[in-house]
Short mmCIF file of C-alpha atoms in Angstrom, two decimals:
data_model
loop_
_atom_site.label_atom_id
_atom_site.label_comp_id
_atom_site.label_asym_id
_atom_site.label_seq_id
_atom_site.Cartn_x
_atom_site.Cartn_y
_atom_site.Cartn_z
CA MET K 1 2.28 5.61 17.16
CA PRO K 2 -0.29 3.09 16.42
CA ILE K 3 0.06 0.73 13.34
CA HIS K 4 -2.70 0.49 10.92
CA THR K 5 -3.51 -2.23 8.39
CA PHE K 6 -3.67 -0.83 4.90
CA THR K 7 -4.88 -2.45 1.50
CA ALA K 8 -3.64 -1.65 -1.89
CA LYS K 9 -3.99 -3.08 -5.39
CA ILE K 10 -0.47 -3.18 -7.14
CA LYS K 11 -0.06 -3.59 -11.07
CA LEU K 12 2.28 -6.40 -11.91
CA LYS K 13 3.40 -8.19 -14.95
CA SER K 14 1.11 -10.86 -14.18
CA GLY K 15 -2.00 -8.77 -13.57
CA VAL K 16 -3.31 -6.59 -10.42
CA GLN K 17 -2.54 -7.93 -7.18
CA GLU K 18 -4.11 -6.88 -3.92
CA VAL K 19 -1.68 -6.55 -1.07
CA THR K 20 -1.91 -6.01 2.56
CA LEU K 21 0.69 -4.23 4.73
CA GLN K 22 1.08 -2.59 8.06
CA ALA K 23 2.31 1.38 8.57
CA ASP K 24 1.72 4.29 10.86
CA ASN K 25 -0.05 6.26 8.20
CA TYR K 26 -1.30 6.49 4.61
CA PHE K 27 1.96 8.23 3.64
CA LYS K 28 4.28 5.59 5.12
CA ALA K 29 2.04 2.69 3.46
CA LYS K 30 2.38 4.40 -0.11
CA GLU K 31 6.14 4.92 0.63
CA MET K 32 6.69 1.21 1.42
CA LEU K 33 4.73 0.07 -1.45
CA GLU K 34 6.48 2.41 -3.75
CA ALA K 35 9.98 1.00 -2.22
CA GLN K 36 9.01 -2.47 -2.79
CA TYR K 37 7.14 -2.49 -6.33
CA GLY K 38 8.62 0.68 -7.76
CA LYS K 39 6.93 4.17 -8.58
CA GLY K 40 3.89 4.27 -10.61
CA THR K 41 2.86 0.57 -9.66
CA ILE K 42 0.25 1.52 -7.33
CA PHE K 43 -3.37 0.84 -9.10
CA SER K 44 -5.27 1.95 -6.14
CA GLY K 45 -4.98 2.81 -2.36
CA PRO K 46 -3.57 2.45 0.06
CA VAL K 47 -6.77 2.22 1.85
CA GLN K 48 -6.89 1.72 5.77
CA LYS K 49 -8.90 -1.36 6.84
CA LYS K 50 -11.22 -0.75 9.78
#
């Protein structure tokens, strides 16, 4: 499977931070973000970069 680059905005105590990650698809990217930052912290995205 090809690896894609995604960006997302995450809500942190210090504010909203944009992060970049690589995953196989949108669902894997979202799962990775929730595993690292916790459920409910995704402000927007993940969106695949072109």
